[in-house]
Short mmCIF file of C-alpha atoms in Angstrom, two decimals:
data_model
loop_
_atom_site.label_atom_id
_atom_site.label_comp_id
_atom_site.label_asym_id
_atom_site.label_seq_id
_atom_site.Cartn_x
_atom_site.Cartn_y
_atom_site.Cartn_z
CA UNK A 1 -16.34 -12.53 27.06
CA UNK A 2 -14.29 -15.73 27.53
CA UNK A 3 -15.48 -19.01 25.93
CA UNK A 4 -14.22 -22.30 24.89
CA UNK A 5 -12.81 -23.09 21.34
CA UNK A 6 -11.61 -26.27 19.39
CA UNK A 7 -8.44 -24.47 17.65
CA UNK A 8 -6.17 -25.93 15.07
CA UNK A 9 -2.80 -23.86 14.87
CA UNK A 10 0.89 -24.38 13.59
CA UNK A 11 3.98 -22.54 15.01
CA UNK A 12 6.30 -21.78 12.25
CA UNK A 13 8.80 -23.12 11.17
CA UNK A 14 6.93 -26.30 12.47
CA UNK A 15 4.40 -28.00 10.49
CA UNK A 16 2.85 -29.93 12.95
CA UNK A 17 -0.62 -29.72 13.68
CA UNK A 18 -2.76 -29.68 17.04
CA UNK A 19 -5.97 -29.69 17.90
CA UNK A 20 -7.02 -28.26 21.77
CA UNK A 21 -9.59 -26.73 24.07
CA UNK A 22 -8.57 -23.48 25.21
CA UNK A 23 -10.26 -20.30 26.26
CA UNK A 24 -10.05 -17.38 24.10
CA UNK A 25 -10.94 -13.95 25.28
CA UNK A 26 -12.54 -10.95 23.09
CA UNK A 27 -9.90 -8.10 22.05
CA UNK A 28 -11.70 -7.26 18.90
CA UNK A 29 -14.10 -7.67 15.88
CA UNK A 30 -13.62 -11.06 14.94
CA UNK A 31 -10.00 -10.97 17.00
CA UNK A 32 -9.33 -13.37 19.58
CA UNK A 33 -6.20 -14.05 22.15
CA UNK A 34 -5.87 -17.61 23.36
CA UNK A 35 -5.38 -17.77 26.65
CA UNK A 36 -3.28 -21.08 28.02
CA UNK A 37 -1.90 -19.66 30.92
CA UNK A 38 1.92 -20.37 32.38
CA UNK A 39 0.98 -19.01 35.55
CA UNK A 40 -2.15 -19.21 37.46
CA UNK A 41 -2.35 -18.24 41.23
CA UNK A 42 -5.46 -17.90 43.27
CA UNK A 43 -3.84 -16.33 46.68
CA UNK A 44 -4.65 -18.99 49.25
CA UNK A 45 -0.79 -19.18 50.42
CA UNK A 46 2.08 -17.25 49.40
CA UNK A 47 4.10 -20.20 49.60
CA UNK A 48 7.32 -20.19 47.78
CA UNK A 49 6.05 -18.61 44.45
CA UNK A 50 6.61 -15.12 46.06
CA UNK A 51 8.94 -13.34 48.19
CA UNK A 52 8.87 -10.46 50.08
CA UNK A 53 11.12 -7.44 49.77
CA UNK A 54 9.42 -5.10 52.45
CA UNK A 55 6.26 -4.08 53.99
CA UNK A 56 3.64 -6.86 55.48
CA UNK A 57 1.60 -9.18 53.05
CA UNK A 58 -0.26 -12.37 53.89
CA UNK A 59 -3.49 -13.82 53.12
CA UNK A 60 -6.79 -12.59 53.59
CA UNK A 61 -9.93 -13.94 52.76
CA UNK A 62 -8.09 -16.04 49.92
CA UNK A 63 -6.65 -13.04 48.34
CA UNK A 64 -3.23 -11.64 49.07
CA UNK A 65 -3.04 -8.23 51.61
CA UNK A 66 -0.34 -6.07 51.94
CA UNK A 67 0.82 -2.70 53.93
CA UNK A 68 2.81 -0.27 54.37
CA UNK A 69 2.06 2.88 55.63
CA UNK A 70 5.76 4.69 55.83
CA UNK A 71 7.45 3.42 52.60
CA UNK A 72 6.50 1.18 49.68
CA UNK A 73 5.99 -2.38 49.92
CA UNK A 74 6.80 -4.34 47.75
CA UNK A 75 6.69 -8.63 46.80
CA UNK A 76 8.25 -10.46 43.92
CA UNK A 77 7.62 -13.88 42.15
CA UNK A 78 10.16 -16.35 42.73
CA UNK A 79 10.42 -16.96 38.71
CA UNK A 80 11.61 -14.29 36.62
CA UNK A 81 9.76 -13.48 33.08
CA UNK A 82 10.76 -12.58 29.65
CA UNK A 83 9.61 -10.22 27.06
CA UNK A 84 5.90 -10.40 25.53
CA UNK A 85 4.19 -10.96 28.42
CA UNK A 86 0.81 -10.79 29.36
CA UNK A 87 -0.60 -10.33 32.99
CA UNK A 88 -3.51 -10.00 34.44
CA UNK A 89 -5.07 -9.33 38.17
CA UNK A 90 -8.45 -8.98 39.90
CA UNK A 91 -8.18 -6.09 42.57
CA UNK A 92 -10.84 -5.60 45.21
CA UNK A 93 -11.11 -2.47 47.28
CA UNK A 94 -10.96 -1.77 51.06
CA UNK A 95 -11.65 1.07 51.94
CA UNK A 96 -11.19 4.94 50.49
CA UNK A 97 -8.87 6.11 47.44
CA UNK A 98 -5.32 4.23 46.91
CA UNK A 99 -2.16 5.61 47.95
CA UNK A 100 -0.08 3.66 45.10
CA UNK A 101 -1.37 0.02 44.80
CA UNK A 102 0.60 -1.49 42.10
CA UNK A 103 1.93 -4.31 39.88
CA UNK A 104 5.31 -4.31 39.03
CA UNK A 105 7.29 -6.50 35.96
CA UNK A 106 11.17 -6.91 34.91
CA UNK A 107 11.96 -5.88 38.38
CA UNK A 108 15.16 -7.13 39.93
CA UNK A 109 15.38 -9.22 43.14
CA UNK A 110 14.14 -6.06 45.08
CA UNK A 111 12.84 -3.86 42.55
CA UNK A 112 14.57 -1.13 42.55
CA UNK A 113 14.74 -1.58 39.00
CA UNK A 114 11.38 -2.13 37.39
CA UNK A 115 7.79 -1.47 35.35
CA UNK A 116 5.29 -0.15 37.75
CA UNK A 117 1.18 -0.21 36.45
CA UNK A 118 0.45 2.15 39.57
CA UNK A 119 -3.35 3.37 40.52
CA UNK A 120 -3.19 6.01 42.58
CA UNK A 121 -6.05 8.83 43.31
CA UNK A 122 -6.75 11.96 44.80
CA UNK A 123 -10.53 12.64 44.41
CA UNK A 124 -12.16 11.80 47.95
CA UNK A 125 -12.30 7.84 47.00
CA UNK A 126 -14.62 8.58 43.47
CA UNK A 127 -11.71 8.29 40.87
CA UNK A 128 -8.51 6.48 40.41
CA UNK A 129 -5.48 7.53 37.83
CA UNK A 130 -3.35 4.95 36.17
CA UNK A 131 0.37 5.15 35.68
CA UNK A 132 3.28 3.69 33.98
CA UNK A 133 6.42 4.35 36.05
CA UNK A 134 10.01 2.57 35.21
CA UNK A 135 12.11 2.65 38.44
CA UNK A 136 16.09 3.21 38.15
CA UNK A 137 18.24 2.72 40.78
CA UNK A 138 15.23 3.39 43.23
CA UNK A 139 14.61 6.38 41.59
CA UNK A 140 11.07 6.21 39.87
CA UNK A 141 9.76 8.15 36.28
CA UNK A 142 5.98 8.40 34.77
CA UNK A 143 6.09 7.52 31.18
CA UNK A 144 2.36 7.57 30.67
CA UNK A 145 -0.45 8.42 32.71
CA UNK A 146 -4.35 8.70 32.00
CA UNK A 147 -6.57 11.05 35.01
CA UNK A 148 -9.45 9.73 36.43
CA UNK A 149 -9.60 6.81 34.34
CA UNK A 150 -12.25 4.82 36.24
CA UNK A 151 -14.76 5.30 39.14
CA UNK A 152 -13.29 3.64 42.66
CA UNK A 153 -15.92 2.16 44.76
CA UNK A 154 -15.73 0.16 48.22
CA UNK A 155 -16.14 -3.32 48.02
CA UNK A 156 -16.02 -3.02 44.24
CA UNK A 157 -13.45 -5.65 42.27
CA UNK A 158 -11.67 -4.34 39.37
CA UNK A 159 -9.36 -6.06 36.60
CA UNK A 160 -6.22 -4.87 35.88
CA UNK A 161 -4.35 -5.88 32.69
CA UNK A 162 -0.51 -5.56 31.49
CA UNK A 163 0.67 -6.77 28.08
CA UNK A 164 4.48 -5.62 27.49
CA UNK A 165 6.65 -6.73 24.05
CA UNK A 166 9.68 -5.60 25.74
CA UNK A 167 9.37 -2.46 23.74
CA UNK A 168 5.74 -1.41 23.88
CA UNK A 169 4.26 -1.54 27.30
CA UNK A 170 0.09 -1.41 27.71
CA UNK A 171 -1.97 -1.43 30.57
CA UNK A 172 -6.05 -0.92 30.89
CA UNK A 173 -8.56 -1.28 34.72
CA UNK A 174 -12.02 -1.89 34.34
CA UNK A 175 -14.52 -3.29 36.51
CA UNK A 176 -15.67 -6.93 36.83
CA UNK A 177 -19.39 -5.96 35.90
CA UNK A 178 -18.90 -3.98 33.16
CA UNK A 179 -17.72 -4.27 29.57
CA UNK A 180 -13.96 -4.61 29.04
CA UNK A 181 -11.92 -1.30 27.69
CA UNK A 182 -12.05 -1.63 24.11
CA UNK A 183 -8.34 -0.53 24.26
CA UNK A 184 -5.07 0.36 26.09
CA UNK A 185 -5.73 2.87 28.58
CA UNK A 186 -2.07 3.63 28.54
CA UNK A 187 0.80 2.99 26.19
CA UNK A 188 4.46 3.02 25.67
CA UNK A 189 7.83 2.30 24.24
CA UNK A 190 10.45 2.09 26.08
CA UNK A 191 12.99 -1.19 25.88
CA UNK A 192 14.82 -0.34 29.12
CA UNK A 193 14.25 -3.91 30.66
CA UNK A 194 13.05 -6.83 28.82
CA UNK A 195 13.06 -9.80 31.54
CA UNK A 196 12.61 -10.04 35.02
CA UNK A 197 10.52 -10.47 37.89
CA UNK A 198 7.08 -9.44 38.04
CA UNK A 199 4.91 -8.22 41.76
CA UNK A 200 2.89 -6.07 43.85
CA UNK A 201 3.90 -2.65 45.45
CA UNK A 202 1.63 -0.87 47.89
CA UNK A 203 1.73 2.42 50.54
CA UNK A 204 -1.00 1.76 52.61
CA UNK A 205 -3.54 -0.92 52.88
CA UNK A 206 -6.66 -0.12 50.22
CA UNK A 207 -6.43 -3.44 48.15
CA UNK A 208 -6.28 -7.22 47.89
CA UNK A 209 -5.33 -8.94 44.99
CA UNK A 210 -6.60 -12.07 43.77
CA UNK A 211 -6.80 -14.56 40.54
CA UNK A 212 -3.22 -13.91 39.20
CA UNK A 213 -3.03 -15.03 35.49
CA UNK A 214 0.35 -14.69 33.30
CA UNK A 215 1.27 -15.95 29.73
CA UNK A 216 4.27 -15.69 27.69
CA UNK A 217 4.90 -16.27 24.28
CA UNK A 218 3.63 -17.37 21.71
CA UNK A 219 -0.01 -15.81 22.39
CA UNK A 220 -2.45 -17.11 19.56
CA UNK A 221 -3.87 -14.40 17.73
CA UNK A 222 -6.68 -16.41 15.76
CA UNK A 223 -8.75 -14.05 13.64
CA UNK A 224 -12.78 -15.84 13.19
CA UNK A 225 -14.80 -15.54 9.70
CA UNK A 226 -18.15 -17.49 9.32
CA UNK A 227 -17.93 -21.10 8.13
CA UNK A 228 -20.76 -22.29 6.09
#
């Protein structure tokens, strides 16, 4: 659950102290990460903060839509990222079982090089799979994948969540009603890009994306004990 903490902290080597309100959001017992976001984008315009590479996308019902039904589509941020970053999406279904509706990080301007978080399934619209691909040269690779890792429903909104070091890359779904995965869903190393743009890549039309949240370095860790 999120809620709203008074935190003291000091980033080494610095000794100076501050005192702010920030969110913090559950990973743990007695763990929390504190969330002050770089990037924060609710979808009512595309505007300049994204740029597309192929395939349709615009705006629909304050949430961004794209398509296309004969190759992937893709769009790309404007800004490019760096390494330990943290990403985060709210993904509401159409209609039926995704072809590939993605997220993509560290991609190049048009992402042939890349990270893909893909969800993808096969099982008559029940069941989704999720996916770690890294793209070369247009050539894509799964590095980890998990089977019918949640249930896909219409009209259902989901949250997906990336969190790559540069070396170890993580990525859980869950839906917005339930509990949060205690965990990673999937998981791993590989330090093939470190920095780059981050997007969306879809075949078809199944999805709209909405609430985009990313934060880079340093993410608070700050660990809670009781205080008498």
């Amino acid at each position: 659950s999120e809620s709203i903490v008074d935190v003291y902290w000091s980033f080494y080597p610095s000794v100076t102290i501050s005192l702010a309100r920030l969110s913090y959001q559950s990973i743990g017992t007695g763990l929390f990460v504190v969330e002050g976001y770089d990037v924060e984008d609710a979808f009512t315009s595309t505007g300049s903060s994204w740029i597309v590479v192929s395939g349709n996308w615009g705006i629909l019902s304050n949430k961004l839509s794209g398509s296309n039904l004969t190759n992937y589509g893709k769009i790309v941020s404007s800004d490019s990222y760096t390494d330990d970053s943290w990403f985060r999406v709210t993904i509401q279904t159409i209609t039926g079982s995704p072809s590939y509706s993605s997220f993509i990080y560290y991609a190049n301007a048009d992402a042939s090089n890349c990270y893909e978080v893909r969800i993808t399934g096969s099982y008559g619209g029940a069941y989704v799979d999720l996916q770690l691909i890294k793209w070369v040269s247009g050539v894509p690779t799964t590095l980890s994948s998990v089977n019918k890792c949640i249930r896909w429903l219409n009209g259902d909104s989901y949250y997906l969540e990336v969190w790559s070091t540069g070396s170890y890359h993580r990525a859980k779904i869950w839906d917005t009603t339930g509990s949060k995965w205690p965990g990673w869903q999937v998981i791993y190393y590989d330090v093939s890009y470190t920095s780059g743009k981050c997007g969306f890549m879809v075949t078809g039309s199944y999805v709209l994306w909405d609430d985009f949240k990313m934060w880079t370095r340093p993410i608070a860790y700050v660990e809670f004990s009781d205080c008498a």
